[in-house]
Coordinates of C-alpha atoms in Angstrom, one line a residue:
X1 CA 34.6 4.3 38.4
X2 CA 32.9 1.6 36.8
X3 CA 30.0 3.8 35.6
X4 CA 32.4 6.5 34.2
X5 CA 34.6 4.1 32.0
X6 CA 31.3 2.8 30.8
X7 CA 30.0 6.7 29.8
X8 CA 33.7 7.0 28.1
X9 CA 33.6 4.3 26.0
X10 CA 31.2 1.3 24.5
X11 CA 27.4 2.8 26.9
X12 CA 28.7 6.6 25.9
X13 CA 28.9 5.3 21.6
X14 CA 25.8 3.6 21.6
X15 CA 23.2 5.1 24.7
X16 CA 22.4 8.5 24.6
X17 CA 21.8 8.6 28.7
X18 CA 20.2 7.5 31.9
X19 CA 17.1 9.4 31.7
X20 CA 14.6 11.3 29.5
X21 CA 16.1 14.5 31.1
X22 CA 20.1 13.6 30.7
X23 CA 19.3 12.4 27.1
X24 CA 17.9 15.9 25.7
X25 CA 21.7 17.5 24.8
X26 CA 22.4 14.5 22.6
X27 CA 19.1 15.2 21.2
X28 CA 19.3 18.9 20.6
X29 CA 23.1 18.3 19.1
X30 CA 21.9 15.9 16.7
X31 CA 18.9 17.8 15.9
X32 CA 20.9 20.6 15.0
X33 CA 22.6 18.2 12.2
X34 CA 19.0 17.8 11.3
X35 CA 19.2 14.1 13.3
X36 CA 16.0 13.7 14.6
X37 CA 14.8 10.8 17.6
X38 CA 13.1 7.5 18.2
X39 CA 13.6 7.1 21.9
X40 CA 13.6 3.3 23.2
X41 CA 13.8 2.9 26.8
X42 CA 16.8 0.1 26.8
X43 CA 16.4 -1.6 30.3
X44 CA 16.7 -5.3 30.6
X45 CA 16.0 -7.9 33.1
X46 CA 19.3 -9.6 34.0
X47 CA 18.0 -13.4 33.9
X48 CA 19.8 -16.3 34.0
X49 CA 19.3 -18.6 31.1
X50 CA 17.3 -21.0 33.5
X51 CA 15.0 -18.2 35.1
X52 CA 14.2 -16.7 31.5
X53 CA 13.3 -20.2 30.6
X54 CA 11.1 -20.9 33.9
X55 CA 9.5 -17.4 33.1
X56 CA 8.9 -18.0 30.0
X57 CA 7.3 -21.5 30.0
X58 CA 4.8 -20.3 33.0
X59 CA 3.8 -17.4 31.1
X60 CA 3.2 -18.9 27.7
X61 CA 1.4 -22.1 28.7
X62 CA -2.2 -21.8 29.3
X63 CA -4.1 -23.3 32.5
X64 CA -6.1 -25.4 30.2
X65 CA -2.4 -26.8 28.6
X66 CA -1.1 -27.0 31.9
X67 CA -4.0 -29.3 33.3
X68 CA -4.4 -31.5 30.0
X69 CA -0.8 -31.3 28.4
X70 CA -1.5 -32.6 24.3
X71 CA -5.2 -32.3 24.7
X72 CA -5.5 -29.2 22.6
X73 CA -4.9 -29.7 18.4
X74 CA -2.1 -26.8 18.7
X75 CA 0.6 -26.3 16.3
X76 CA 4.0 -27.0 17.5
X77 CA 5.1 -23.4 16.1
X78 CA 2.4 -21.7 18.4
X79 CA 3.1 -23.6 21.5
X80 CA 6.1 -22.6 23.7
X81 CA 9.2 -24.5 24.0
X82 CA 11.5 -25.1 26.9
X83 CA 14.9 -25.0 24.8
X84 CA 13.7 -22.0 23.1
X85 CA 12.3 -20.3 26.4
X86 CA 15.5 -17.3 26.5
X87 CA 14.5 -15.6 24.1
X88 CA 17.4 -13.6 24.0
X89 CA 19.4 -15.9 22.2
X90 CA 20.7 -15.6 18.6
X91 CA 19.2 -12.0 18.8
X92 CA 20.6 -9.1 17.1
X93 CA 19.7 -5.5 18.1
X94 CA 16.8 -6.2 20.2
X95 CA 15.8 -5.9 23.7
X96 CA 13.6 -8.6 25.2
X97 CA 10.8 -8.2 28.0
X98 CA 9.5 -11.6 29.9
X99 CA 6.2 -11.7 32.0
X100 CA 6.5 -11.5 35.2
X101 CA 2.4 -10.5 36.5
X102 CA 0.2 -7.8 35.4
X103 CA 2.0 -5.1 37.6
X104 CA 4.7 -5.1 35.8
X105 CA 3.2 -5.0 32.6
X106 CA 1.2 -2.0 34.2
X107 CA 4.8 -0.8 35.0
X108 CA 6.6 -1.2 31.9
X109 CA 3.6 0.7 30.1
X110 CA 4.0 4.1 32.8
X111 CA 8.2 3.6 31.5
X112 CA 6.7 3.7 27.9
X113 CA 4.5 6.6 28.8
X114 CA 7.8 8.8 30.0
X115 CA 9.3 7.9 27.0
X116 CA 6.8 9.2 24.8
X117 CA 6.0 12.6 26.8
X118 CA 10.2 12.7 26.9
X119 CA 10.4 12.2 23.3
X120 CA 7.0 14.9 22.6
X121 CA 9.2 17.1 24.6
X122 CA 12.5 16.7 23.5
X123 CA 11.6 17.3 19.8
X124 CA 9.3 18.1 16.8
X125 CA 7.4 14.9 15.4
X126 CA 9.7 12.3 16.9
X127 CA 9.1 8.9 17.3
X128 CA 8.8 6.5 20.4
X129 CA 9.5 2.8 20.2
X130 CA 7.1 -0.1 21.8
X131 CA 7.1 -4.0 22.3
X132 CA 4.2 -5.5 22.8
X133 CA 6.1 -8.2 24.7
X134 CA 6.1 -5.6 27.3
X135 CA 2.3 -4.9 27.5
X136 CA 0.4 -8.6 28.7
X137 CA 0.8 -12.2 28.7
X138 CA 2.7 -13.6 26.0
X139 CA 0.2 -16.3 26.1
X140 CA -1.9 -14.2 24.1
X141 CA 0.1 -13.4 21.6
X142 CA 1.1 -17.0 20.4
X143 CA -2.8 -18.2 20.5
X144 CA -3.9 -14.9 18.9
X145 CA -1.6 -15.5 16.0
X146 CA -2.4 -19.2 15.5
X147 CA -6.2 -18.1 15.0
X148 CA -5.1 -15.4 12.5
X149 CA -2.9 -18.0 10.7
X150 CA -5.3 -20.8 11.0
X151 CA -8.0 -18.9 9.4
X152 CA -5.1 -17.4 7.0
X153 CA -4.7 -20.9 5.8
X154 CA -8.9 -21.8 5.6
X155 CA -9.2 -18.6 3.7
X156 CA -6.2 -20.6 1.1
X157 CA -8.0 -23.7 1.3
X158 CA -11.3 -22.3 0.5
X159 CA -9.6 -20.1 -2.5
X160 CA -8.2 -23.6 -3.7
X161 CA -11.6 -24.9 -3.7
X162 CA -12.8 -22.1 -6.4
X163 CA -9.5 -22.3 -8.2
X164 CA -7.9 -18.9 -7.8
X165 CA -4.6 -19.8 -5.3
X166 CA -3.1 -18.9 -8.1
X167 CA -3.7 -15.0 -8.0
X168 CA -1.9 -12.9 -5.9
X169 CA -2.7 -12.6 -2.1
X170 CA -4.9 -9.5 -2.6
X171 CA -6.4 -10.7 -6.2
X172 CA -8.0 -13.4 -4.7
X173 CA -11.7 -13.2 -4.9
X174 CA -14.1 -15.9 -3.3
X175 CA -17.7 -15.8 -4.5
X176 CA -20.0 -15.6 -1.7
X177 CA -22.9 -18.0 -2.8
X178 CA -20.0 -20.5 -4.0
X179 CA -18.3 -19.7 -0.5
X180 CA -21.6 -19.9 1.4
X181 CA -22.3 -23.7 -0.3
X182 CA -18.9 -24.8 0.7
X183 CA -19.6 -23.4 4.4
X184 CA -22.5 -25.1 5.0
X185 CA -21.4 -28.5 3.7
X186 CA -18.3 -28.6 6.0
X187 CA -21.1 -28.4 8.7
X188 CA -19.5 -24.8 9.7
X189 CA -23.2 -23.8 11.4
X190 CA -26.2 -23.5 10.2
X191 CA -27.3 -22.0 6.7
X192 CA -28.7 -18.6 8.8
X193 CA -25.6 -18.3 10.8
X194 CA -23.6 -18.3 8.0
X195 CA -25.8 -15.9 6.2
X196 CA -25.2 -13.6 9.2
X197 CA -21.4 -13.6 8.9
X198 CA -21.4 -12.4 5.9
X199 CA -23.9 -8.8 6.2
X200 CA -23.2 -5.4 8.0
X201 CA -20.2 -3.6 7.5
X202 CA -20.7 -3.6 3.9
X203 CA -19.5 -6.9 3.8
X204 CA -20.5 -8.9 0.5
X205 CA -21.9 -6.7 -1.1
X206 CA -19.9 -7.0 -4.3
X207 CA -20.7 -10.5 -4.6
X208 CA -17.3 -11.6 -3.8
X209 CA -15.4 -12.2 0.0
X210 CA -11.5 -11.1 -0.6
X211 CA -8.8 -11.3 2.6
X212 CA -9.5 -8.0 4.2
X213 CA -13.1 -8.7 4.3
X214 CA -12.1 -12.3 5.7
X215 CA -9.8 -10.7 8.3
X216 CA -12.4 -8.5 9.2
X217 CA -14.9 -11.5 10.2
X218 CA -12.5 -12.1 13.5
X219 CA -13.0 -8.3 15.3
X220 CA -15.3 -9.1 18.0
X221 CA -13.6 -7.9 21.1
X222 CA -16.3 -7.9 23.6
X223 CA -15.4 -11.3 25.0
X224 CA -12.0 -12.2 24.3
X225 CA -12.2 -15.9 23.9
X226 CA -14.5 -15.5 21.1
X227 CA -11.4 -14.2 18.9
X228 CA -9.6 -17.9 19.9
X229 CA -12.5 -19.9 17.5
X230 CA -10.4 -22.0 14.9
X231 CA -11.7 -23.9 11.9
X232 CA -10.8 -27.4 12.1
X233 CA -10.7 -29.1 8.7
X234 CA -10.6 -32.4 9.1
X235 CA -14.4 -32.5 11.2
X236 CA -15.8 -28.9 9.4
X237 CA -16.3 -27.5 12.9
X238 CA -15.4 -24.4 14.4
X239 CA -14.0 -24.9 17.6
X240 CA -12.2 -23.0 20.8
X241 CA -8.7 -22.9 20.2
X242 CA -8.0 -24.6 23.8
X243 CA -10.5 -26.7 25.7
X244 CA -10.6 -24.5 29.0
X245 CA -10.6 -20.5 28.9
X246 CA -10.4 -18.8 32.7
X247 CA -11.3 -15.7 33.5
X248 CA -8.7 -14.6 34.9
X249 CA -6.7 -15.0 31.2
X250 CA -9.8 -13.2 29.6
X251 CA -9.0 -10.2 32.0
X252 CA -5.5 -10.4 30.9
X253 CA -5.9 -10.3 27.4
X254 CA -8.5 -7.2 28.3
X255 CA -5.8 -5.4 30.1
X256 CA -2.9 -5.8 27.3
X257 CA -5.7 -4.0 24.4
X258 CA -6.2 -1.5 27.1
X259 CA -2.3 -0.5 27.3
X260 CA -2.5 -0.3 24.3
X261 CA -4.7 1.9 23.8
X262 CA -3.6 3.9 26.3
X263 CA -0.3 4.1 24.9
X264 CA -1.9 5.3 21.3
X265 CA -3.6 8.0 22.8
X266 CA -0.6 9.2 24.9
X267 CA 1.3 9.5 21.5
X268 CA -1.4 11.1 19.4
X269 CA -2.2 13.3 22.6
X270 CA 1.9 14.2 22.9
X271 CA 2.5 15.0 18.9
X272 CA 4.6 11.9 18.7
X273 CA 4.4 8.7 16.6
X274 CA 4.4 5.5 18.0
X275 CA 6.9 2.9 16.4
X276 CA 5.6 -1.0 16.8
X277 CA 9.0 -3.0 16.8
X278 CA 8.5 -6.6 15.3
X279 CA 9.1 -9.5 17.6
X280 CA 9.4 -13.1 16.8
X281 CA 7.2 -15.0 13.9
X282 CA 5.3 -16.9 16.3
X283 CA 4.2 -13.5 17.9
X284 CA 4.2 -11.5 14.8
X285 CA 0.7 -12.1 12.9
X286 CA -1.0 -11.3 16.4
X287 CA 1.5 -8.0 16.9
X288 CA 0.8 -6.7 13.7
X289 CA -3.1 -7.2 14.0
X290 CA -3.1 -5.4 17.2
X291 CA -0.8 -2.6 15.5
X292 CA -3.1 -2.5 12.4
X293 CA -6.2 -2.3 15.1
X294 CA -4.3 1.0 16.2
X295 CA -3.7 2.7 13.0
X296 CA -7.2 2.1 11.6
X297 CA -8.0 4.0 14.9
X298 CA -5.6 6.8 15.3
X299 CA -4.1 7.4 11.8
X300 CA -7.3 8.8 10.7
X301 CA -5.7 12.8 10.1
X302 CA -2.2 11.8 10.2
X303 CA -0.4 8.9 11.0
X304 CA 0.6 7.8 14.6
X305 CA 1.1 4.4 14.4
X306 CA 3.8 3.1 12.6
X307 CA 4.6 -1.2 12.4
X308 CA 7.2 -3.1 11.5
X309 CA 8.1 -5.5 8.8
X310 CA 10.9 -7.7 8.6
X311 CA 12.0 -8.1 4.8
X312 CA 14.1 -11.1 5.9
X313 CA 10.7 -13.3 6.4
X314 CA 9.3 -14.8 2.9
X315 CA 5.9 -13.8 3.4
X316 CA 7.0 -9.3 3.8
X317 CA 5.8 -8.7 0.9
X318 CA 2.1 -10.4 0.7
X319 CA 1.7 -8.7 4.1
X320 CA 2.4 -4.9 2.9
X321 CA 0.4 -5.5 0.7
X322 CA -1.9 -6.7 2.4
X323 CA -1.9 -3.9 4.7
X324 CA -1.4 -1.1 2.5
X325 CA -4.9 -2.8 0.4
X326 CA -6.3 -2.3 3.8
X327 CA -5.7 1.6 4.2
X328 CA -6.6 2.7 1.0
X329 CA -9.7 1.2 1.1
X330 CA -10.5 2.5 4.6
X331 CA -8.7 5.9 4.4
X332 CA -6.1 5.9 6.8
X333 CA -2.8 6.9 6.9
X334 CA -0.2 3.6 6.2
X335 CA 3.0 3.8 8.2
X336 CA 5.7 1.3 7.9
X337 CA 9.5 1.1 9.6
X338 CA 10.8 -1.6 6.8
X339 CA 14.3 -3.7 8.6
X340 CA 15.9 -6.5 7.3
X341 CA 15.3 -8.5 10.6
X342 CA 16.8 -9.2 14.3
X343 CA 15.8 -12.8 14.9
X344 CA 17.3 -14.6 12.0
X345 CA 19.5 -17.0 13.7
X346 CA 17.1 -17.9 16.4
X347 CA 14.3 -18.3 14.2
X348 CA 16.2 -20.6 12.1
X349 CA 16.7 -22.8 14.8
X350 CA 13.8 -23.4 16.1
X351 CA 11.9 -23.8 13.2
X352 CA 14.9 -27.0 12.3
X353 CA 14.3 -27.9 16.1
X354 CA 10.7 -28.1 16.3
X355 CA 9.9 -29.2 12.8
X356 CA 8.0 -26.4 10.6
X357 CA 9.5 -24.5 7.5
X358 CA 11.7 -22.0 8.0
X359 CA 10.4 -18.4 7.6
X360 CA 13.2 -16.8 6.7
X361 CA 14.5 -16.1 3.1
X362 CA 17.5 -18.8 1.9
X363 CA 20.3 -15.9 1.7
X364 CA 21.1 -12.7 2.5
X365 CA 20.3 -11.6 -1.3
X366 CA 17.0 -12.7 -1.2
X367 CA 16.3 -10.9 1.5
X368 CA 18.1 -7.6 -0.2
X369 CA 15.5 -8.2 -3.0
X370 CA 12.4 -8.5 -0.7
X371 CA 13.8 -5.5 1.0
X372 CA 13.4 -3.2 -2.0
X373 CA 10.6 -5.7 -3.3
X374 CA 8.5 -4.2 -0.4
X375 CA 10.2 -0.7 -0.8
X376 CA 9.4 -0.3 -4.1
X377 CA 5.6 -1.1 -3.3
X378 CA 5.5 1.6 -0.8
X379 CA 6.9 3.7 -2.7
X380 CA 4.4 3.8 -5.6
X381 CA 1.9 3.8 -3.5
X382 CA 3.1 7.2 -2.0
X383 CA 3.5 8.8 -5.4
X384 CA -0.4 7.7 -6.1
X385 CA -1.6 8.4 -2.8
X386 CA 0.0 10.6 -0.6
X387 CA -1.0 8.6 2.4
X388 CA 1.6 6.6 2.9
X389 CA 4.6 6.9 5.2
X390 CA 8.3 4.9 5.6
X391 CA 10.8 4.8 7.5
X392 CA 13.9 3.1 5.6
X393 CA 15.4 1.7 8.5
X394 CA 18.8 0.6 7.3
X395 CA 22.6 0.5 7.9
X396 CA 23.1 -0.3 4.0
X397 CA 24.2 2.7 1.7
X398 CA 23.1 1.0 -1.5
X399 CA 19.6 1.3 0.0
X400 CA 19.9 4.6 1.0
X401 CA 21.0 5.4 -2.4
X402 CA 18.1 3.1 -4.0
X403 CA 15.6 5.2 -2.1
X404 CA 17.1 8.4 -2.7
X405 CA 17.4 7.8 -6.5
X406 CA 13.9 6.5 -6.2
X407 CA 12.8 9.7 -4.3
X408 CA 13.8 12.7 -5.7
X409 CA 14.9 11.6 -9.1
X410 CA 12.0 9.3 -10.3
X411 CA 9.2 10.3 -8.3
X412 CA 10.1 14.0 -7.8
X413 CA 9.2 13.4 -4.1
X414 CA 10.6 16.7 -1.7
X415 CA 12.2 15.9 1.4
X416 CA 10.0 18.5 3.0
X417 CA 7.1 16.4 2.3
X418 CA 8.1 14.0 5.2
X419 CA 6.5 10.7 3.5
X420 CA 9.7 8.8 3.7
X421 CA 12.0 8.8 6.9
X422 CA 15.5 7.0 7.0
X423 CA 16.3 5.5 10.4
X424 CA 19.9 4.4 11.9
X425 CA 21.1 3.0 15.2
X426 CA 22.7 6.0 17.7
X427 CA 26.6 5.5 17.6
X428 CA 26.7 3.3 14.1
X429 CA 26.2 5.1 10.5
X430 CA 26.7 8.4 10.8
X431 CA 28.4 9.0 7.6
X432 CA 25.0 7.8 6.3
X433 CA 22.9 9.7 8.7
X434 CA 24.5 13.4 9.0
X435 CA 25.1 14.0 5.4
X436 CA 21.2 13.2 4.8
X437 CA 19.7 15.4 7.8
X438 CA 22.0 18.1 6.7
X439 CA 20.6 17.9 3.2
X440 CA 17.1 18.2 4.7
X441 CA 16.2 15.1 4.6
X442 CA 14.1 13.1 7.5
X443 CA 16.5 11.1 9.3
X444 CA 16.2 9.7 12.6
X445 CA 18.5 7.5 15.0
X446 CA 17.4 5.0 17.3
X447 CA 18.0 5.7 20.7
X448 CA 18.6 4.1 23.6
X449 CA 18.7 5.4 26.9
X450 CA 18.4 3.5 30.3
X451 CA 20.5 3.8 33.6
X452 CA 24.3 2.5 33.1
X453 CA 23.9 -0.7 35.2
X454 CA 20.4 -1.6 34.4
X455 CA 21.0 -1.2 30.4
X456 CA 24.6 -3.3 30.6
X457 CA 22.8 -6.7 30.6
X458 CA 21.4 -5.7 27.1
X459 CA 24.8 -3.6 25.8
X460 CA 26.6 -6.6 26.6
X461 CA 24.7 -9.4 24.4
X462 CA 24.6 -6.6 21.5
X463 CA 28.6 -6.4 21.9
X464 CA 28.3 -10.4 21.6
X465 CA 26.3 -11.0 19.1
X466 CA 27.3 -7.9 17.3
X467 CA 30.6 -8.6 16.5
X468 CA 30.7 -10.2 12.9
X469 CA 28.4 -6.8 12.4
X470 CA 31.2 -4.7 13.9
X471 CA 33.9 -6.4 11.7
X472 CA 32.0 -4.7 8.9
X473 CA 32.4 -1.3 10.3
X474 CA 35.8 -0.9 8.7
X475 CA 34.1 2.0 6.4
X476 CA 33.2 3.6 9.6
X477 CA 37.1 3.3 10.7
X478 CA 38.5 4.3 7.5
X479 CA 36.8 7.6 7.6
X480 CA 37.1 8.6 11.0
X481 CA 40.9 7.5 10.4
X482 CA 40.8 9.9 7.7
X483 CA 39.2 12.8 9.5
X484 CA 41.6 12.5 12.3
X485 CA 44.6 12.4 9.7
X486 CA 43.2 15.3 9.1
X487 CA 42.9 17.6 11.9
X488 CA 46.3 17.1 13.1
X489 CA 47.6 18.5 9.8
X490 CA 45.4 21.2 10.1
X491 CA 46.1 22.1 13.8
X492 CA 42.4 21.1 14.4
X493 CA 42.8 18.4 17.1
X494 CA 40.2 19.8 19.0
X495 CA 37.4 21.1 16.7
X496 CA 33.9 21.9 18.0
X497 CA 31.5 21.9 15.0
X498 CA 29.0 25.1 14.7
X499 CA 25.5 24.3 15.6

C-alpha cells in the first residue's frame, strides 16, 4: 500500500519508474511532446549520519595519513573531515555514492552500464548521467585535485615572476628560456631534466609555455603515483604528494580510469552521450580532468562526453575557457551541461569551518551573471566554430529566454542544428520544457528512476532540502490552477492529449 501511495503521489511526480523497462512509456509520452531523456539511476544507500561519516573518513584517508597523521604538507581543503564526512548534507538535487570496496564500485559501474544501453534504447541521441564518486576511491579524487591545484597555483606564481598575472587565464604566456632559468634556480632538477619537460608533443615550440601546455606536463598514467608529484615552494623541490604510496591504492586508482573508460566506450558504442555531473570543489579539478581526459578521447567525430560546470563557483568562467581553449586547439568536440550549482550551502560551511576562502559567488546575482557570463562564451564560440555543444540546464525562464533570444534572433542558430540543449528536472518546469520541445527545440528532462524503496532515502532529503525551492513553484500552481479552471468549464475533466 505503501508503494502505491508513493507511485500516486511525491515518487510518481518526480521518478519516472523502477527499472529501465517500466521507465520507457514516460519516455515515449514525453518524447512525443518532443521531451527527450537523461536517465540517472537514483538509488541511494540509506546511512546513518555516523556510518556515512565512518565510510567516509576510511575511504578518503590514505594508509600513509593513517600511519603518520600531519606528516604530509596537505592542504586542509584536500584532506577529509570528520564533521563534513555525510556528504549528503546541505545538498540540493544530488545523489551521493560513498565507498564501500572495489566490488561495489565494479557494481555501481554494470548499474551505469544498464542505464546507458536503457537510455540507447529508449531513445534517439539521449543522454545518460554519471558520478565519478561512484567509480573508485574518493581518495583519489581529493589528492588528484590538490596536484592539479598545486601546480594551478606554481603555474600563477611563475606567471607573477615574468609579470603577466595580470592577463587573462588563457592570455598568459610564460617564456620558456625565462621559465627554464627560474626552474633551475629553484633547484626543480637538473638543467637536462628540465630541458626534457619541455620537448615532444609539440610543446615549446613557440617559444612560450601557456596553461594547456602546462596542464599537459602532468599526463603520465603509466604509474599512478607519478601524477601525485607537487612543487613545494618554500624548498624548490618536487616532491610526492604523501610520504607512502601502496600498491594496493595504485591498483585502485588504475581500476577507477578503467571504469571509466569502459563507461565512455559503452556510450559511444550505444549512440548515447555521457553526462559528467559535478561533485564537490574539493573533487571537482580532479572530476573534470578525468572528464576532459574522456572527451579529448571520444569526442573526436561528435561529442560523447559532456561535463559539468557549476556557475555558482567564482572560478566557472576561467575554467570554460579554459577548456573550450583546449578543444579548439586540439579539434574535438566541447560539450558542457552549464547549472547554477547543488552544493552551495555545504560548501559554504566548510570552507568557514575549515578555514579556506569560500568558492562560491557572494549572492545569488553574481552567480546569475557568471551563469550567462559563461553562456555567452559558449555561445560565441558555437557561432565561430560549430563544435561546440550546451546543454542550458536551468529551471529559470529569464535564461531560457536569454538563450533563445541569443539563439535564433542574434546568431540565427536553427534548433535542428542540435548545438544547444535545454535541460529540466522530470516533474518540475514543464511549462518551460513542453512549449520548447513542441517548438522543435532540444529539450531534455532529467530522469530519475530507481526501485520505490531503494530511491525513498534520496526522494526524501530532496523533499527536505527542497522546500524553500518548492515555495517558489507557485507559477507552476497558478497555471495548473488555471488549466483545471479550465476543463471543468469546458466539460474536459478528463482530457487525454493527442500524441
Amino acid at each position: 500500500m505503501f508503494e502505491k501511495m508513493m507511485k500516486m503521489t511525491f515518487y510518481g511526480q518526480f521518478v519516472a519508474g523502477e527499472d529501465h523497462n517500466s521507465i520507457k512509456p514516460l519516455i515515449q509520452k514525453n518524447q512525443a511532446f518532443g521531451v527527450g531523456a537523461v536517465l540517472d539511476y537514483s538509488v541511494e544507500e540509506d546511512l546513518t549520519q555516523e556510518e556515512a561519516e565512518i565510510k567516509e573518513m576510511d575511504s578518503c584517508v590514505s594508509e600513509a595519513e593513517k600511519e603518520s597523521p600531519g606528516a604530509d604538507h596537505r592542504e586542509k581543503k584536500y584532506k577529509a573531515h570528520r564533521q563534513f564526512g555525510d556528504r549528503r548534507g546541505g545538498v540540493i538535487s544530488a545523489r551521493t555514492y560513498f565507498y564501500a570496496d572495489e566490488a561495489k564500485c565494479d557494481n555501481q559501474m554494470e548499474t551505469f552500464i544498464n542505464c546507458i544501453k536503457a537510455s540507447g534504447g529508449a531513445s534517439a541521441e539521449g543522454f545518460s548521467a554519471i558520478k565519478m564518486t561512484a567509480l573508485g576511491r574518493p581518495q583519489f579524487l581529493l589528492e588528484f585535485s590538490e596536484v592539479l591545484v598545486k601546480w594551478r597555483h606554481f603555474f600563477n606564481f611563475l606567471a607573477a615572476q615574468q609579470g603577466i598575472s595580470d592577463m587573462m587565464v588563457v592570455e598568459q604566456k610564460l617564456e620558456l628560456e625565462q621559465l627554464k632559468e627560474s626552474l633551475s634556480k629553484m633547484g626543480l632538477g637538473a638543467k637536462d631534466d628540465i630541458e626534457n619537460w619541455f620537448t615532444g608533443e609539440k610543446l615549446g615550440l613557440s617559444g612560450t609555455i601557456d596553461l594547456l601546455d602546462w596542464n599537459n606536463l602532468i599526463n603520465d598514467t603509466t604509474k599512478m603515483s607519478n601524477l601525485l608529484m607537487v612543487p613545494n615552494l618554500e624548498t624548490g623541490q618536487l616532491e610526492p604528494l604523501l610520504n607512502k604510496f601502496t600498491t594496493e591504492e595504485e591498483r585502485q586508482m588504475k581500476r577507477m580510469l578503467q571504469r571509466v573508460d569502459i563507461l565512455a566506450k559503452h556510450a559511444m558504442e550505444n549512440g548515447v552521450r555521457l553526462m559528467v555531473d559535478a561533485e564537490q570543489t574539493y573533487f571537482q579539478p580532479a572530476i573534470s580532468r578525468l572528464a576532459l581526459e574522456m572527451q579529448r578521447k571520444f569526442n573526436r567525430e561528435k561529442p560523447i562526453i559532456f561535463n559539468t560546470y557549476q556557475c555558482y563557483l567564482k572560478e566557472a568562467y576561467g575554467n570554460v575557457t579554459v577548456d573550450i581553449e583546449l578543444s579548439r586547439r586540439e579539434g574535438w568536440y566541447f560539450g558542457a551541461k552549464l547549472v547554477r550549482g547543488a552544493y552551495m550551502y555545504q560548501e559554504r560551511d566548510r570552507a568557514k569551518e575549515i578555514g579556506y576562502e569560500d568558492p562560491i559567488n557572494p549572492d545569488y546575482e553574481a552567480t546569475n551573471r557568471m551563469y550567462h557570463k559563461c553562456l555567452e562564451y559558449v555561445l560565441e564560440e558555437i557561432e565561430h566554430n560549430r563544435k561546440a555543444n550546451i546543454m542550458v540546464a536551468t529551471h529559470n525562464e529569464d535564461t531560457v529566454k536569454y538563450t533563445l533570444k541569443s539563439t535564433m534572433n542574434e546568431m540565427g542558430l536553427s534548433p535542428t542544428e542540435n548545438k544547444v540543449y535545454f535541460g529540466q528536472l522530470l516533474g518540475m518546469c514543464d511549462q518551460i520544457s513542453f512549449p520548447l520541445g513542441q517548438a522543435g527545440f532540444p529539450v531534455y528532462k532529467y530522469v530519475p528512476y530507481g526501485p520505490v524503496n531503494e530511491v525513498i532515502p534520496y526522494l526524501s532529503r530532496r523533499a527536505q532540502e527542497n522546500r524553500g525551492f518548492m515555495k517558489g513553484s507557485q507559477r507552476e500552481r497558478s497555471l495548473l490552477w488555471k488549466e483545471l479552471t479550465r476543463r471543468v468549464l469546458g466539460g474536459q475533466i478528463f482530457y487525454t492529449p493527442v500524441y
